[in-house]
Amino acid sequence: MYMYYLLGYKMIGAILEDDLLEKETNKRYHYRRTTSLLNQLPKDKVKRAHNSFILALDGDVDFKPEAVQKLIDKMTKNEKVGAVCGRIHPIGSGPVVWYQQFEYAVGHWLQKATEHVFGCVLCCPGAFSLFRASALMDDNVMRMYTSPPTEARHFIQFEQGEDRWLCTLVLQQGWKIDYAASADAFTFAPQTFQEFFVQRRRWAPSTLANIIDLLSSWRVTTKMNDNISTLFILYQFVVLTSSLLGIGTVTLMITGSFNAVLKINMFHSYVVAVTPVVLYTIICMKCSNDKQIAAAALLSTVYTLVMVIVTAGLFVNLATEKLYSPNVIFFIEILFIFIFAGFAHPKELMCLVHGLLYYLLVPSTFIFLTVYYMCNIHVVTWGTREKKTEDDVIEETESGNFTNSAQPPVLVRCLQKLGVLAVVKETTRLIKQLLGAGVEQETDGNETESGTQPHVGATIVPRAATRRPKVMWSAPQQKRKRMNPNVYASSAQLQQKETLIKVEKVIADKEKKSGPVQLLKGKYNAYDLKNSDYVGPTAPKMSTYDGKND
């Protein structure tokens, strides 16, 4: 509704359909070489829409004005650009955020940069992206984007990743999507294992659905979009295939490591590697969501030890093979790509330290996360950043089961017991000392110094995590509160109540001596006393007064 209001009524105005279809309008201005609504509009309206932009943001994103200016520069340099995205830096604290910092870094260094050079970026994240108004107004973009889902796959493609779905429509209409690596934005990422898994349960199926949609319409897309070639479509097909084969690739890698290190035959190694995956699949099919995530956290912790065996098996194979063998060449090549990309971005070099945690969690993200979202593909709720209902808050309040924010998640506790967190923290500290990087001091409000942008490795705790949860009172609880206010009142409220009682005593004493007492307006007047929270059997009694000058 808002998009139609901004892009339709405010941008075009009240133009009748008959006026849009006049032949003189078509001859006067031809904006797109394909069939488009923009070809039917007057030139001044199209120019206004072409030079108007919509900035998409998350509620907790932090950025500088210079970053937005860099996005606009991309738009002004190329009129065919319909959307531009910036560099997203996840911030927060904990190992889950460290994992995402490396994942985001590699994704922007390699994947988005490759898409930007060889074709078009496939997704502009809703956290920090700029869209051209004329691109959104084009045929089959806003009308298709605002259409409700009618089929099963629509719920995955339309609802679970709306930013990627919008970008797919823009690409299919012939617009180019760019990437501005220097436009930095900082947003809070999921800090718990459960939030991370629920978020990726939405992202992964949506990514697969949109890529399959783009590949299925590749003939029309390559004709409509000059920036997407057949080779680029082939590249996306290879990426999709590798993603689908990821769970089997990692399982076979673990199988080979068991065979090399534990000296058991290949069949038994395969059974040992596959059994946890089968058990977790049964858990996802039969148990609740909380139990599924708890089982994934437990298995992820166990598989960190498995990755140690995998690492030992990898080095055993490398030691027994020759230098020019495919395994040795592949290992050196992957290591060189990551290190070179890190040194090419010196301000984000610390993200390479978190690559160790990323490596240890490869089975968790490639195996158990894949099983989790495939078994829960029918769930179309977001699951993250959703407000609790009043009934949920009342149930937690009456039972006393408040969430203890000081208690770390299951994965964090397991990694602490294994000593992995201590190793990562110590390594990070030593590298910071070697590089001479200063750590920003956090203020009492968990904010960085004014005028400075938080660096990539900063661990900032959101204020919401330290706030006291707001309690919503039900009707029975409100009645009990009125009947017994001392139980529910805070210390400040009790002090205010004592003050009101003292005022009542003073008024009563003066009334006995000199008659009705005039109450000062703005102090403790009768209206405030009558409408206070202290109403009931234990509330102070009101004194009589004339009320003429109140």
Short mmCIF file of N, CA, C and O in Angstrom, two decimals, residues 140-255:
data_model
loop_
_atom_site.label_atom_id
_atom_site.label_comp_id
_atom_site.label_asym_id
_atom_site.label_seq_id
_atom_site.Cartn_x
_atom_site.Cartn_y
_atom_site.Cartn_z
N ASN A 140 5.72 -5.80 -14.05
CA ASN A 140 6.00 -7.08 -13.39
C ASN A 140 6.98 -6.97 -12.23
O ASN A 140 7.58 -7.96 -11.83
N VAL A 141 7.18 -5.78 -11.69
CA VAL A 141 8.04 -5.64 -10.51
C VAL A 141 7.17 -5.38 -9.29
O VAL A 141 6.95 -6.27 -8.46
N MET A 142 6.65 -4.15 -9.15
CA MET A 142 5.85 -3.84 -7.97
C MET A 142 4.53 -4.59 -7.96
O MET A 142 4.06 -5.05 -6.92
N ARG A 143 3.91 -4.75 -9.13
CA ARG A 143 2.63 -5.46 -9.17
C ARG A 143 2.82 -6.93 -8.77
O ARG A 143 2.03 -7.49 -8.02
N MET A 144 3.89 -7.55 -9.27
CA MET A 144 4.16 -8.94 -8.92
C MET A 144 4.65 -9.06 -7.48
O MET A 144 4.32 -10.01 -6.77
N TYR A 145 5.43 -8.07 -7.03
CA TYR A 145 5.99 -8.11 -5.68
C TYR A 145 4.90 -8.00 -4.61
O TYR A 145 5.02 -8.59 -3.53
N THR A 146 3.86 -7.23 -4.90
CA THR A 146 2.78 -7.04 -3.92
C THR A 146 1.68 -8.08 -4.03
O THR A 146 0.72 -8.03 -3.26
N SER A 147 1.79 -9.00 -4.98
CA SER A 147 0.76 -10.03 -5.13
C SER A 147 0.87 -11.06 -4.01
O SER A 147 1.98 -11.48 -3.66
N PRO A 148 -0.22 -11.51 -3.44
CA PRO A 148 -0.16 -12.50 -2.35
C PRO A 148 0.19 -13.88 -2.90
O PRO A 148 -0.07 -14.19 -4.06
N PRO A 149 0.79 -14.72 -2.08
CA PRO A 149 1.14 -16.08 -2.54
C PRO A 149 -0.11 -16.93 -2.74
O PRO A 149 -1.05 -16.88 -1.94
N THR A 150 -0.10 -17.71 -3.81
CA THR A 150 -1.23 -18.58 -4.13
C THR A 150 -0.83 -20.05 -4.23
O THR A 150 -1.69 -20.92 -4.21
N GLU A 151 0.46 -20.34 -4.32
CA GLU A 151 0.95 -21.70 -4.40
C GLU A 151 1.93 -21.96 -3.26
O GLU A 151 2.38 -21.04 -2.57
N ALA A 152 2.27 -23.22 -3.08
CA ALA A 152 3.14 -23.60 -1.96
C ALA A 152 4.52 -22.96 -2.09
O ALA A 152 5.07 -22.43 -1.12
N ARG A 153 5.08 -22.99 -3.29
CA ARG A 153 6.42 -22.43 -3.47
C ARG A 153 6.44 -20.91 -3.32
O ARG A 153 7.47 -20.32 -3.02
N HIS A 154 5.26 -20.28 -3.51
CA HIS A 154 5.19 -18.83 -3.35
C HIS A 154 5.47 -18.40 -1.91
O HIS A 154 6.07 -17.34 -1.68
N PHE A 155 5.04 -19.21 -0.96
CA PHE A 155 5.28 -18.86 0.45
C PHE A 155 6.77 -18.85 0.76
O PHE A 155 7.22 -18.10 1.62
N ILE A 156 7.53 -19.69 0.08
CA ILE A 156 8.98 -19.72 0.29
C ILE A 156 9.65 -18.59 -0.45
O ILE A 156 10.51 -17.88 0.10
N GLN A 157 9.27 -18.40 -1.70
CA GLN A 157 9.94 -17.40 -2.54
C GLN A 157 9.50 -15.98 -2.22
O GLN A 157 10.31 -15.06 -2.24
N PHE A 158 8.22 -15.78 -1.91
CA PHE A 158 7.70 -14.44 -1.69
C PHE A 158 7.91 -13.95 -0.25
O PHE A 158 8.27 -12.80 -0.04
N GLU A 159 7.66 -14.83 0.71
CA GLU A 159 7.55 -14.41 2.10
C GLU A 159 8.83 -14.59 2.91
O GLU A 159 9.09 -13.82 3.83
N GLN A 160 9.64 -15.61 2.61
CA GLN A 160 10.79 -15.93 3.45
C GLN A 160 12.01 -15.07 3.16
O GLN A 160 12.86 -14.90 4.02
N GLY A 161 12.14 -14.56 1.94
CA GLY A 161 13.26 -13.69 1.59
C GLY A 161 12.79 -12.63 0.62
O GLY A 161 13.06 -12.69 -0.58
N GLU A 162 12.05 -11.63 1.14
CA GLU A 162 11.41 -10.65 0.27
C GLU A 162 12.42 -9.76 -0.44
O GLU A 162 12.15 -9.26 -1.54
N ASP A 163 13.60 -9.53 0.14
CA ASP A 163 14.60 -8.71 -0.54
C ASP A 163 15.16 -9.42 -1.78
O ASP A 163 15.33 -8.80 -2.84
N ARG A 164 15.44 -10.70 -1.65
CA ARG A 164 15.93 -11.45 -2.80
C ARG A 164 14.83 -11.60 -3.87
O ARG A 164 15.12 -11.59 -5.07
N TRP A 165 13.59 -11.75 -3.45
CA TRP A 165 12.49 -11.87 -4.40
C TRP A 165 12.33 -10.57 -5.21
O TRP A 165 12.13 -10.60 -6.43
N LEU A 166 12.45 -9.42 -4.55
CA LEU A 166 12.36 -8.15 -5.25
C LEU A 166 13.50 -7.98 -6.24
O LEU A 166 13.29 -7.50 -7.37
N CYS A 167 14.71 -8.39 -5.86
CA CYS A 167 15.86 -8.28 -6.75
C CYS A 167 15.71 -9.21 -7.96
O CYS A 167 16.14 -8.86 -9.07
N THR A 168 15.13 -10.39 -7.76
CA THR A 168 14.90 -11.29 -8.89
C THR A 168 13.96 -10.66 -9.91
O THR A 168 14.20 -10.75 -11.13
N LEU A 169 12.91 -9.99 -9.44
CA LEU A 169 11.99 -9.32 -10.35
C LEU A 169 12.67 -8.17 -11.09
O LEU A 169 12.43 -7.96 -12.29
N VAL A 170 13.52 -7.43 -10.39
CA VAL A 170 14.24 -6.31 -11.03
C VAL A 170 15.19 -6.83 -12.10
O VAL A 170 15.30 -6.25 -13.19
N LEU A 171 15.88 -7.92 -11.82
CA LEU A 171 16.80 -8.50 -12.81
C LEU A 171 16.05 -9.02 -14.03
O LEU A 171 16.47 -8.83 -15.17
N GLN A 172 14.95 -9.70 -13.81
CA GLN A 172 14.18 -10.25 -14.93
C GLN A 172 13.56 -9.17 -15.80
O GLN A 172 13.24 -9.43 -16.96
N GLN A 173 13.40 -7.96 -15.27
CA GLN A 173 12.86 -6.87 -16.06
C GLN A 173 13.96 -6.13 -16.84
O GLN A 173 13.66 -5.26 -17.64
N GLY A 174 15.23 -6.48 -16.63
CA GLY A 174 16.31 -5.92 -17.42
C GLY A 174 17.19 -4.93 -16.71
O GLY A 174 18.11 -4.36 -17.33
N TRP A 175 17.01 -4.68 -15.43
CA TRP A 175 17.82 -3.72 -14.70
C TRP A 175 19.08 -4.39 -14.15
O TRP A 175 19.10 -5.60 -13.92
N LYS A 176 20.09 -3.59 -13.92
CA LYS A 176 21.36 -4.07 -13.35
C LYS A 176 21.38 -3.79 -11.86
O LYS A 176 20.88 -2.75 -11.41
N ILE A 177 21.95 -4.70 -11.09
CA ILE A 177 22.12 -4.52 -9.64
C ILE A 177 23.62 -4.52 -9.34
O ILE A 177 24.33 -5.45 -9.70
N ASP A 178 24.08 -3.45 -8.70
CA ASP A 178 25.50 -3.25 -8.42
C ASP A 178 25.81 -3.46 -6.95
O ASP A 178 24.91 -3.59 -6.11
N TYR A 179 27.11 -3.45 -6.67
CA TYR A 179 27.62 -3.64 -5.30
C TYR A 179 28.67 -2.57 -5.02
O TYR A 179 29.64 -2.43 -5.77
N ALA A 180 28.46 -1.79 -3.97
CA ALA A 180 29.41 -0.76 -3.54
C ALA A 180 30.16 -1.26 -2.31
O ALA A 180 29.61 -1.24 -1.20
N ALA A 181 31.39 -1.71 -2.50
CA ALA A 181 32.14 -2.34 -1.41
C ALA A 181 32.53 -1.34 -0.33
O ALA A 181 32.78 -1.73 0.82
N SER A 182 32.63 -0.06 -0.68
CA SER A 182 33.08 0.94 0.29
C SER A 182 31.92 1.57 1.06
O SER A 182 32.17 2.40 1.94
N ALA A 183 30.69 1.22 0.75
CA ALA A 183 29.53 1.74 1.48
C ALA A 183 29.24 0.81 2.66
O ALA A 183 28.53 -0.19 2.53
N ASP A 184 29.82 1.12 3.81
CA ASP A 184 29.74 0.25 4.98
C ASP A 184 28.50 0.54 5.81
O ASP A 184 28.11 1.69 6.00
N ALA A 185 27.92 -0.52 6.30
CA ALA A 185 26.78 -0.44 7.22
C ALA A 185 26.93 -1.53 8.27
O ALA A 185 27.42 -2.62 7.97
N PHE A 186 26.50 -1.24 9.48
CA PHE A 186 26.67 -2.15 10.61
C PHE A 186 25.31 -2.51 11.18
O PHE A 186 24.49 -1.63 11.48
N THR A 187 25.05 -3.79 11.32
CA THR A 187 23.77 -4.26 11.83
C THR A 187 24.00 -5.40 12.81
O THR A 187 24.96 -6.15 12.70
N PHE A 188 23.11 -5.50 13.78
CA PHE A 188 23.22 -6.56 14.78
C PHE A 188 22.77 -7.89 14.19
O PHE A 188 21.71 -7.98 13.58
N ALA A 189 23.58 -8.89 14.38
CA ALA A 189 23.32 -10.23 13.86
C ALA A 189 22.81 -11.12 15.00
O ALA A 189 22.97 -10.78 16.18
N PRO A 190 22.18 -12.25 14.67
CA PRO A 190 21.74 -13.18 15.72
C PRO A 190 22.90 -13.61 16.61
O PRO A 190 23.97 -13.99 16.12
N GLN A 191 22.70 -13.55 17.92
CA GLN A 191 23.76 -13.84 18.87
C GLN A 191 23.62 -15.21 19.51
O GLN A 191 24.55 -15.66 20.18
N THR A 192 22.50 -15.85 19.33
CA THR A 192 22.30 -17.19 19.90
C THR A 192 22.19 -18.21 18.78
O THR A 192 21.85 -17.89 17.63
N PHE A 193 22.45 -19.43 19.14
CA PHE A 193 22.39 -20.52 18.17
C PHE A 193 20.97 -20.69 17.62
O PHE A 193 20.78 -20.95 16.42
N GLN A 194 19.97 -20.52 18.49
CA GLN A 194 18.59 -20.70 18.06
C GLN A 194 18.18 -19.62 17.06
O GLN A 194 17.56 -19.91 16.03
N GLU A 195 18.51 -18.35 17.35
CA GLU A 195 18.16 -17.27 16.43
C GLU A 195 18.86 -17.45 15.08
O GLU A 195 18.26 -17.19 14.03
N PHE A 196 20.09 -17.92 15.12
CA PHE A 196 20.84 -18.13 13.88
C PHE A 196 20.19 -19.22 13.02
O PHE A 196 19.99 -19.05 11.81
N PHE A 197 19.83 -20.32 13.64
CA PHE A 197 19.22 -21.43 12.89
C PHE A 197 17.85 -21.03 12.33
O PHE A 197 17.52 -21.38 11.19
N VAL A 198 17.06 -20.30 13.11
CA VAL A 198 15.74 -19.89 12.63
C VAL A 198 15.87 -18.90 11.48
O VAL A 198 15.10 -18.94 10.51
N GLN A 199 16.84 -18.01 11.57
CA GLN A 199 17.05 -17.06 10.47
C GLN A 199 17.46 -17.77 9.19
O GLN A 199 16.92 -17.50 8.11
N ARG A 200 18.39 -18.72 9.29
CA ARG A 200 18.84 -19.43 8.09
C ARG A 200 17.78 -20.41 7.58
O ARG A 200 17.82 -20.81 6.42
N ARG A 201 16.84 -20.79 8.44
CA ARG A 201 15.72 -21.61 7.96
C ARG A 201 14.89 -20.84 6.94
O ARG A 201 14.29 -21.43 6.03
N ARG A 202 14.84 -19.52 7.05
CA ARG A 202 14.14 -18.70 6.07
C ARG A 202 15.02 -18.40 4.86
O ARG A 202 14.57 -18.46 3.72
N TRP A 203 16.27 -18.04 5.12
CA TRP A 203 17.15 -17.57 4.04
C TRP A 203 17.48 -18.67 3.04
O TRP A 203 17.46 -18.43 1.83
N ALA A 204 17.83 -19.85 3.51
CA ALA A 204 18.31 -20.91 2.62
C ALA A 204 17.25 -21.35 1.60
O ALA A 204 17.54 -21.38 0.40
N PRO A 205 16.03 -21.69 2.02
CA PRO A 205 15.03 -22.08 1.00
C PRO A 205 14.69 -20.94 0.05
O PRO A 205 14.46 -21.17 -1.14
N SER A 206 14.65 -19.71 0.56
CA SER A 206 14.35 -18.58 -0.31
C SER A 206 15.43 -18.38 -1.36
O SER A 206 15.14 -18.08 -2.52
N THR A 207 16.69 -18.55 -0.97
CA THR A 207 17.78 -18.42 -1.93
C THR A 207 17.69 -19.48 -3.02
O THR A 207 17.83 -19.18 -4.21
N LEU A 208 17.44 -20.71 -2.61
CA LEU A 208 17.32 -21.78 -3.60
C LEU A 208 16.13 -21.55 -4.54
O LEU A 208 16.24 -21.74 -5.76
N ALA A 209 14.99 -21.12 -3.98
CA ALA A 209 13.80 -20.91 -4.80
C ALA A 209 14.01 -19.80 -5.82
O ALA A 209 13.61 -19.92 -7.00
N ASN A 210 14.67 -18.70 -5.44
CA ASN A 210 14.87 -17.59 -6.36
C ASN A 210 15.92 -17.92 -7.42
O ASN A 210 15.78 -17.50 -8.57
N ILE A 211 16.96 -18.66 -7.05
CA ILE A 211 17.95 -19.05 -8.06
C ILE A 211 17.34 -20.02 -9.06
O ILE A 211 17.58 -19.92 -10.28
N ILE A 212 16.52 -20.95 -8.58
CA ILE A 212 15.85 -21.88 -9.50
C ILE A 212 14.90 -21.12 -10.42
O ILE A 212 14.81 -21.41 -11.62
N ASP A 213 14.21 -20.11 -9.89
CA ASP A 213 13.34 -19.28 -10.73
C ASP A 213 14.13 -18.54 -11.79
O ASP A 213 13.72 -18.45 -12.95
N LEU A 214 15.29 -18.00 -11.41
CA LEU A 214 16.13 -17.28 -12.36
C LEU A 214 16.70 -18.22 -13.42
O LEU A 214 16.76 -17.86 -14.61
N LEU A 215 17.09 -19.42 -13.01
CA LEU A 215 17.62 -20.38 -13.98
C LEU A 215 16.54 -20.90 -14.91
O LEU A 215 16.79 -21.16 -16.10
N SER A 216 15.33 -21.07 -14.41
CA SER A 216 14.25 -21.59 -15.25
C SER A 216 13.82 -20.59 -16.32
O SER A 216 13.32 -20.99 -17.38
N SER A 217 14.03 -19.30 -16.07
CA SER A 217 13.67 -18.27 -17.04
C SER A 217 14.91 -17.64 -17.67
O SER A 217 14.90 -16.46 -18.02
N TRP A 218 15.98 -18.42 -17.84
CA TRP A 218 17.24 -17.85 -18.27
C TRP A 218 17.18 -17.33 -19.71
O TRP A 218 17.87 -16.34 -20.05
N ARG A 219 16.39 -17.92 -20.56
CA ARG A 219 16.31 -17.46 -21.94
C ARG A 219 15.72 -16.05 -22.00
O ARG A 219 16.26 -15.16 -22.67
N VAL A 220 14.62 -15.85 -21.29
CA VAL A 220 13.99 -14.52 -21.29
C VAL A 220 14.86 -13.51 -20.55
O VAL A 220 14.99 -12.35 -20.97
N THR A 221 15.49 -13.95 -19.44
CA THR A 221 16.30 -13.03 -18.65
C THR A 221 17.52 -12.54 -19.42
O THR A 221 17.87 -11.35 -19.37
N THR A 222 18.20 -13.43 -20.13
CA THR A 222 19.38 -13.01 -20.91
C THR A 222 18.99 -12.08 -22.06
O THR A 222 19.80 -11.24 -22.48
N LYS A 223 17.78 -12.22 -22.61
CA LYS A 223 17.34 -11.31 -23.66
C LYS A 223 16.95 -9.95 -23.09
O LYS A 223 17.21 -8.90 -23.71
N MET A 224 16.32 -9.95 -21.93
CA MET A 224 15.87 -8.70 -21.32
C MET A 224 17.02 -7.93 -20.67
O MET A 224 17.05 -6.70 -20.73
N ASN A 225 17.96 -8.66 -20.07
CA ASN A 225 19.03 -8.02 -19.29
C ASN A 225 20.36 -8.18 -20.03
O ASN A 225 20.85 -9.29 -20.23
N ASP A 226 20.93 -7.05 -20.45
CA ASP A 226 22.21 -7.07 -21.16
C ASP A 226 23.38 -7.44 -20.27
O ASP A 226 24.45 -7.79 -20.78
N ASN A 227 23.22 -7.35 -18.97
CA ASN A 227 24.31 -7.61 -18.04
C ASN A 227 24.37 -9.07 -17.58
O ASN A 227 25.30 -9.44 -16.86
N ILE A 228 23.40 -9.87 -17.95
CA ILE A 228 23.39 -11.29 -17.59
C ILE A 228 23.60 -12.10 -18.86
O ILE A 228 22.78 -12.05 -19.78
N SER A 229 24.69 -12.84 -18.89
CA SER A 229 25.03 -13.66 -20.05
C SER A 229 24.75 -15.13 -19.76
O SER A 229 24.43 -15.51 -18.62
N THR A 230 24.90 -15.95 -20.79
CA THR A 230 24.70 -17.39 -20.62
C THR A 230 25.77 -17.98 -19.72
O THR A 230 25.48 -18.89 -18.92
N LEU A 231 27.00 -17.46 -19.79
CA LEU A 231 28.07 -17.96 -18.92
C LEU A 231 27.78 -17.62 -17.45
O LEU A 231 28.08 -18.41 -16.55
N PHE A 232 27.20 -16.45 -17.22
CA PHE A 232 26.84 -16.09 -15.84
C PHE A 232 25.74 -17.01 -15.32
O PHE A 232 25.76 -17.40 -14.14
N ILE A 233 24.77 -17.36 -16.16
CA ILE A 233 23.74 -18.32 -15.77
C ILE A 233 24.37 -19.68 -15.47
O ILE A 233 23.98 -20.37 -14.51
N LEU A 234 25.35 -20.08 -16.26
CA LEU A 234 26.05 -21.34 -16.02
C LEU A 234 26.80 -21.31 -14.70
O LEU A 234 26.82 -22.30 -13.95
N TYR A 235 27.40 -20.16 -14.39
CA TYR A 235 28.08 -20.00 -13.10
C TYR A 235 27.10 -20.17 -11.93
O TYR A 235 27.41 -20.83 -10.94
N GLN A 236 25.91 -19.58 -12.04
CA GLN A 236 24.91 -19.72 -10.99
C GLN A 236 24.42 -21.16 -10.87
O GLN A 236 24.10 -21.63 -9.79
N PHE A 237 24.37 -21.87 -11.99
CA PHE A 237 23.99 -23.28 -11.95
C PHE A 237 25.03 -24.10 -11.20
O PHE A 237 24.68 -25.00 -10.42
N VAL A 238 26.31 -23.80 -11.39
CA VAL A 238 27.38 -24.50 -10.67
C VAL A 238 27.28 -24.20 -9.17
O VAL A 238 27.45 -25.10 -8.32
N VAL A 239 27.02 -22.94 -8.81
CA VAL A 239 26.87 -22.57 -7.40
C VAL A 239 25.69 -23.30 -6.77
O VAL A 239 25.78 -23.80 -5.64
N LEU A 240 24.57 -23.37 -7.49
CA LEU A 240 23.40 -24.08 -6.97
C LEU A 240 23.69 -25.57 -6.79
O LEU A 240 23.32 -26.16 -5.76
N THR A 241 24.37 -26.17 -7.75
CA THR A 241 24.69 -27.60 -7.66
C THR A 241 25.61 -27.88 -6.48
O THR A 241 25.42 -28.85 -5.73
N SER A 242 26.61 -27.04 -6.29
CA SER A 242 27.53 -27.23 -5.16
C SER A 242 26.82 -27.07 -3.83
O SER A 242 27.15 -27.75 -2.84
N SER A 243 25.84 -26.18 -3.77
CA SER A 243 25.08 -26.01 -2.52
C SER A 243 24.24 -27.24 -2.21
O SER A 243 24.16 -27.67 -1.05
N LEU A 244 23.64 -27.82 -3.25
CA LEU A 244 22.82 -29.02 -3.03
C LEU A 244 23.68 -30.22 -2.65
O LEU A 244 23.22 -31.10 -1.91
N LEU A 245 24.90 -30.27 -3.16
CA LEU A 245 25.79 -31.40 -2.86
C LEU A 245 26.64 -31.16 -1.61
O LEU A 245 27.46 -32.01 -1.28
N GLY A 246 26.43 -30.04 -0.94
CA GLY A 246 27.27 -29.72 0.22
C GLY A 246 27.15 -30.71 1.34
O GLY A 246 28.15 -31.13 1.94
N ILE A 247 25.93 -31.15 1.66
CA ILE A 247 25.74 -32.09 2.76
C ILE A 247 26.43 -33.42 2.47
O ILE A 247 27.06 -34.01 3.35
N GLY A 248 26.36 -33.90 1.23
CA GLY A 248 27.02 -35.16 0.88
C GLY A 248 28.53 -35.01 0.83
O GLY A 248 29.26 -35.92 1.23
N THR A 249 29.01 -33.85 0.37
CA THR A 249 30.47 -33.63 0.29
C THR A 249 31.11 -33.64 1.67
O THR A 249 32.14 -34.28 1.90
N VAL A 250 30.47 -32.93 2.62
CA VAL A 250 31.02 -32.87 3.97
C VAL A 250 30.94 -34.24 4.64
O VAL A 250 31.87 -34.65 5.36
N THR A 251 29.86 -34.98 4.41
CA THR A 251 29.73 -36.32 4.99
C THR A 251 30.81 -37.26 4.47
O THR A 251 31.42 -38.02 5.25
N LEU A 252 31.09 -37.22 3.20
CA LEU A 252 32.15 -38.06 2.63
C LEU A 252 33.53 -37.62 3.11
O LEU A 252 34.43 -38.46 3.29
N MET A 253 33.71 -36.32 3.33
CA MET A 253 34.98 -35.84 3.87
C MET A 253 35.21 -36.40 5.28
O MET A 253 36.32 -36.83 5.63
N ILE A 254 34.15 -36.40 6.09
CA ILE A 254 34.27 -36.97 7.44
C ILE A 254 34.52 -38.47 7.37
O ILE A 254 35.31 -39.03 8.15
N THR A 255 33.88 -39.14 6.42
CA THR A 255 34.08 -40.58 6.25
C THR A 255 35.53 -40.89 5.92
O THR A 255 36.15 -41.81 6.50
#
